[in-house]
Amino acid sequence: MSSEAAVSTPAISSKGDYYWLRSFVAGGVAGCCAKTTIAPLDRIKILLQAQNPHYKHLGVFATFKAVPQKEGFLGLYKGNGAMMVRIFPYGAIQFMAFDIYKKLLGTQIGIYGHIHRLMAGSMAGMTAVICTYPLDVVRARLAFQVTGEHRYTGIANAFHTIYLKEGGVLGFYRGLTPTLIGMAPYAGFSFFTFGTLKSLGLKHFPEQLGRPSSDNPDVLILKPHVNLLCGGVAGAIAQTISYPLDVARRRMQLGAILPDSEKCVSLIKTLTYVYKEYGIKAGLYRGLSLNYIRCVPSQAMAFTTYEFMKQVLHLN
């Protein structure tokens, strides 16, 4: 019985018709499940990262309590509609691209092993970001709004307003540079850590950690609870490395909606401003404790759902 590497790329046979389409669907479903799980935490993170005046004096848990009091329970899910519109293609492109890049790196360039996963994950993450970035900008703008002080009435209005008032198409790509720079280590280390933990677990403890795949008994996969654990560890490590760049990205995305937007026009200027104004703990790493809470279930759910969908759609 063979053990399966993380998000492996099997040879396409007669049973592999529409393989990339099925991989696309599996990744999209995985992304939606992951983000729905932690949508309230995402809203709190954006409010804290960008120093929203209504909540800037509060900590993570105090903000989590204050948002429903001020905006109702659904306030925790503000911007989540835009997130779902974005996250399906984002997750779909990322997982599908990881399969493609990993295969190309192996067959065309001859790169295998740990660097194989790291490079493929980084390129897949950046590809997904470029394709879906405007949706992320709109989602961040909607999530930053507070009830009673709405600048945008919905997704369509946000797109229309940003296009007209912030330089057309370029207005949707504010903060793209720090996003790409941050995504490279985040996605790379996420896929790398998950894949490495999975490979080591199935190699050294196959009976304790693994089980036969339901769609292919010859393939050994991780048990669900082990999948969740490996995905959570992968997310925690990746987030720690890339978090300051995520803070800079959010502030640049919010653009004109922030009173100090003129100081956040480039990656270096934004990082410098946040560091000088708020410091490391209260600035560059503000909201990190929340990120640890959210990234563990998010990445755990993403990888576990993708592994499950691979079996449902016969991708193993």
XYZ file of C-alpha atoms in Angstrom:
316
model
C 0.000 0.000 0.000
C 1.440 3.373 -0.973
C 1.291 6.520 1.120
C 0.041 9.687 -0.508
C 2.030 12.932 -0.371
C 0.096 16.054 0.565
C -2.233 17.083 -2.234
C -0.406 14.731 -4.563
C -0.693 14.717 -8.319
C -1.569 11.265 -9.594
C -0.986 10.221 -13.135
C -4.043 10.971 -15.223
C -5.595 7.805 -16.578
C -8.859 6.985 -18.291
C -10.500 7.569 -14.903
C -8.829 10.986 -14.746
C -11.026 12.785 -17.279
C -11.689 16.370 -16.138
C -9.123 15.845 -13.373
C -8.213 19.538 -13.153
C -11.882 20.560 -13.109
C -12.554 18.164 -10.236
C -9.461 19.458 -8.455
C -10.797 23.000 -8.976
C -14.162 22.093 -7.421
C -12.542 20.269 -4.502
C -10.340 23.278 -3.725
C -13.264 25.676 -3.925
C -15.371 23.646 -1.516
C -12.398 23.334 0.853
C -11.856 27.106 0.817
C -15.513 27.901 1.508
C -15.728 25.457 4.414
C -12.525 26.825 5.913
C -13.532 30.492 5.712
C -17.106 29.964 6.884
C -15.696 28.302 9.993
C -13.727 31.387 10.994
C -15.716 34.256 9.384
C -16.404 36.078 12.702
C -12.731 35.918 13.616
C -11.790 37.367 10.226
C -14.065 40.365 10.817
C -12.487 41.043 14.216
C -9.002 40.727 12.750
C -9.686 43.352 10.076
C -11.168 45.766 12.623
C -8.116 45.438 14.862
C -5.468 45.441 12.131
C -6.720 48.695 10.624
C -7.329 50.366 14.004
C -11.085 50.932 13.487
C -11.949 53.976 15.665
C -14.918 52.189 17.246
C -12.856 49.248 18.453
C -9.202 50.371 18.435
C -9.150 50.704 22.238
C -10.316 47.109 22.721
C -8.535 43.775 22.682
C -9.476 40.676 20.733
C -12.051 39.204 23.106
C -13.495 42.583 24.087
C -14.017 43.383 20.394
C -15.625 39.993 19.835
C -18.115 40.886 22.564
C -18.612 44.507 21.467
C -19.415 43.853 17.786
C -22.682 41.919 18.432
C -23.703 44.519 21.013
C -23.170 47.392 18.593
C -24.074 45.779 15.270
C -26.030 42.641 16.132
C -24.962 39.013 15.760
C -24.782 39.259 11.965
C -22.232 42.024 12.412
C -19.706 39.251 13.001
C -20.352 38.075 9.439
C -20.196 41.476 7.737
C -18.324 41.125 4.457
C -18.710 37.354 4.454
C -20.867 37.394 1.313
C -18.016 38.998 -0.591
C -15.643 36.522 1.027
C -17.616 33.526 -0.267
C -17.688 35.026 -3.762
C -13.914 35.352 -3.540
C -12.905 32.268 -1.605
C -14.395 29.626 -3.901
C -12.261 30.635 -6.895
C -9.342 31.424 -4.569
C -9.341 28.000 -2.924
C -10.079 26.306 -6.227
C -7.235 28.039 -8.063
C -4.774 27.570 -5.199
C -5.228 23.821 -4.769
C -5.501 23.162 -8.497
C -2.436 25.322 -9.207
C -0.501 23.491 -6.485
C -1.178 20.215 -8.273
C -0.123 21.704 -11.606
C 3.019 23.459 -10.350
C 4.144 20.430 -8.373
C 3.800 18.235 -11.427
C 5.625 20.731 -13.651
C 8.456 21.207 -11.148
C 8.912 17.463 -10.944
C 8.526 16.406 -14.557
C 9.868 19.470 -16.398
C 12.569 20.814 -14.055
C 13.357 17.772 -11.957
C 12.769 19.410 -8.559
C 11.482 17.069 -5.870
C 11.434 16.755 -2.088
C 10.913 19.577 0.408
C 11.815 22.433 -1.966
C 9.278 20.908 -4.358
C 6.381 21.537 -1.972
C 7.665 24.927 -0.861
C 8.025 26.301 -4.392
C 4.758 24.848 -5.677
C 2.847 26.158 -2.655
C 4.311 29.650 -3.000
C 3.519 29.876 -6.711
C 0.017 28.463 -6.199
C -0.731 31.007 -3.485
C 0.471 33.934 -5.591
C -1.502 32.711 -8.609
C -4.698 32.532 -6.562
C -4.091 36.005 -5.112
C -3.591 37.666 -8.491
C -6.750 36.079 -9.894
C -9.022 37.002 -6.967
C -7.460 40.127 -5.435
C -10.212 42.650 -6.368
C -12.728 40.503 -4.486
C -10.475 40.528 -1.426
C -10.257 44.328 -1.516
C -14.043 44.665 -1.670
C -14.484 42.137 1.116
C -12.054 44.046 3.354
C -13.856 47.351 2.709
C -17.242 45.842 3.591
C -15.903 44.132 6.713
C -14.310 47.378 7.950
C -17.619 49.280 7.878
C -19.528 49.820 11.101
C -23.321 49.873 11.223
C -24.606 53.437 10.747
C -21.475 54.582 8.942
C -21.672 52.720 5.648
C -19.688 53.984 2.686
C -20.810 51.060 0.500
C -24.259 49.474 0.311
C -23.093 46.119 -0.982
C -20.643 44.226 -3.178
C -21.749 45.775 -6.471
C -21.773 49.299 -5.023
C -18.291 48.793 -3.578
C -16.935 47.718 -6.954
C -18.608 50.666 -8.666
C -17.437 53.236 -6.094
C -13.835 52.045 -5.975
C -13.636 51.976 -9.761
C -14.965 55.529 -10.119
C -13.178 57.214 -7.217
C -9.885 55.373 -6.815
C -8.283 55.201 -10.223
C -10.275 52.579 -12.087
C -8.904 49.042 -12.217
C -5.753 50.007 -10.309
C -7.922 50.879 -7.320
C -8.667 47.192 -6.877
C -4.996 46.299 -6.603
C -3.921 48.479 -3.693
C -1.716 46.402 -1.441
C -1.066 43.714 -4.066
C 2.717 43.857 -3.593
C 2.730 43.092 0.153
C 0.034 40.492 -0.464
C 2.179 38.649 -2.993
C 5.292 39.000 -0.854
C 3.387 37.742 2.172
C 1.608 34.986 0.266
C 4.815 33.405 -0.986
C 6.032 32.331 2.481
C 2.497 31.801 3.824
C 1.274 29.430 1.117
C 4.699 27.902 0.650
C 5.219 27.040 4.323
C 1.579 26.002 4.702
C 1.746 23.377 1.946
C 5.321 22.487 2.879
C 4.524 21.911 6.564
C 1.338 19.963 5.898
C 2.956 17.831 3.221
C 6.039 17.141 5.313
C 4.053 16.216 8.416
C 1.797 14.010 6.347
C 4.654 12.217 4.609
C 6.565 11.650 7.852
C 3.464 10.460 9.655
C 2.489 7.938 6.983
C 6.090 6.771 6.614
C 6.905 6.197 10.281
C 3.470 5.582 11.846
C 1.249 4.207 9.045
C -0.938 2.048 11.267
C -1.461 4.669 13.980
C -2.002 7.708 11.733
C -3.140 6.319 8.393
C -6.044 4.479 6.825
C -6.878 3.218 3.303
C -8.478 5.772 1.006
C -12.178 5.085 0.462
C -11.893 5.564 -3.307
C -8.551 3.755 -3.693
C -7.640 1.121 -1.069
C -4.067 1.001 -2.400
C -3.487 4.584 -1.241
C -2.858 5.319 2.430
C -4.184 8.643 3.745
C -4.195 10.331 7.135
C -7.031 9.778 9.558
C -9.356 12.827 9.808
C -8.242 13.963 13.267
C -4.584 13.715 12.221
C -5.374 15.708 9.086
C -6.905 18.411 11.247
C -3.863 18.520 13.505
C -1.360 18.718 10.636
C -3.383 21.431 8.907
C -3.592 23.480 12.091
C 0.150 23.298 12.721
C 0.821 24.254 9.104
C -1.422 27.312 9.383
C 0.107 28.485 12.664
C 3.676 28.342 11.343
C 2.795 30.033 8.058
C 0.844 32.846 9.714
C 3.622 33.640 12.176
C 6.108 34.141 9.359
C 3.912 36.334 7.157
C 1.726 38.292 9.625
C 3.365 41.782 9.434
C 2.906 41.730 5.669
C -0.754 40.850 6.179
C -1.180 43.924 8.394
C 0.403 46.137 5.718
C -1.771 44.566 3.034
C -4.998 45.282 4.924
C -4.134 48.908 5.560
C -3.224 49.458 1.906
C -6.388 47.710 0.750
C -8.602 49.928 2.885
C -7.090 52.961 1.168
C -9.178 56.120 1.294
C -11.430 54.704 3.977
C -8.638 55.269 6.539
C -7.819 58.780 7.822
C -4.074 58.077 7.506
C -4.277 56.478 4.066
C -1.694 58.881 2.587
C 0.926 57.241 4.813
C 0.105 53.760 3.551
C 0.803 54.016 -0.169
C 3.609 51.447 -0.453
C 4.783 48.357 1.395
C 7.869 49.944 2.974
C 6.050 53.155 3.942
C 3.161 51.227 5.463
C 5.383 48.926 7.499
C 7.509 51.870 8.641
C 4.486 53.965 9.584
C 2.768 51.165 11.517
C 6.006 50.346 13.347
C 6.732 53.973 14.314
C 3.130 54.805 15.210
C 2.097 51.631 17.024
C 5.225 49.513 17.524
C 5.662 45.790 17.013
C 3.144 44.229 19.398
C 0.385 46.829 19.007
C 1.074 47.478 15.337
C 2.827 44.917 13.160
C 1.514 42.018 15.230
C -1.782 43.509 16.398
C -4.447 40.821 16.292
C -1.899 37.982 16.067
C -3.450 36.146 19.020
C -6.725 36.145 17.115
C -4.887 34.957 14.033
C -3.557 31.961 15.913
C -7.102 31.151 16.996
C -8.447 31.514 13.454
C -5.625 30.047 11.383
C -5.587 26.706 13.174
C -9.230 25.732 12.453
C -9.126 27.442 9.044
C -6.138 25.581 7.654
C -7.164 22.398 9.428
C -10.587 22.575 7.780
C -9.141 23.521 4.370
C -6.704 20.617 4.127
C -9.102 18.111 5.704
C -11.980 19.104 3.405
C -9.730 18.969 0.358
C -8.513 15.495 1.326
C -12.148 14.419 1.761
C -13.225 15.959 -1.567
C -10.351 14.191 -3.295
C -11.928 10.898 -2.308
C -15.464 11.963 -3.196
C -14.330 13.161 -6.630
C -11.873 10.271 -7.124
C -8.702 12.348 -7.206
C -6.517 9.894 -5.281
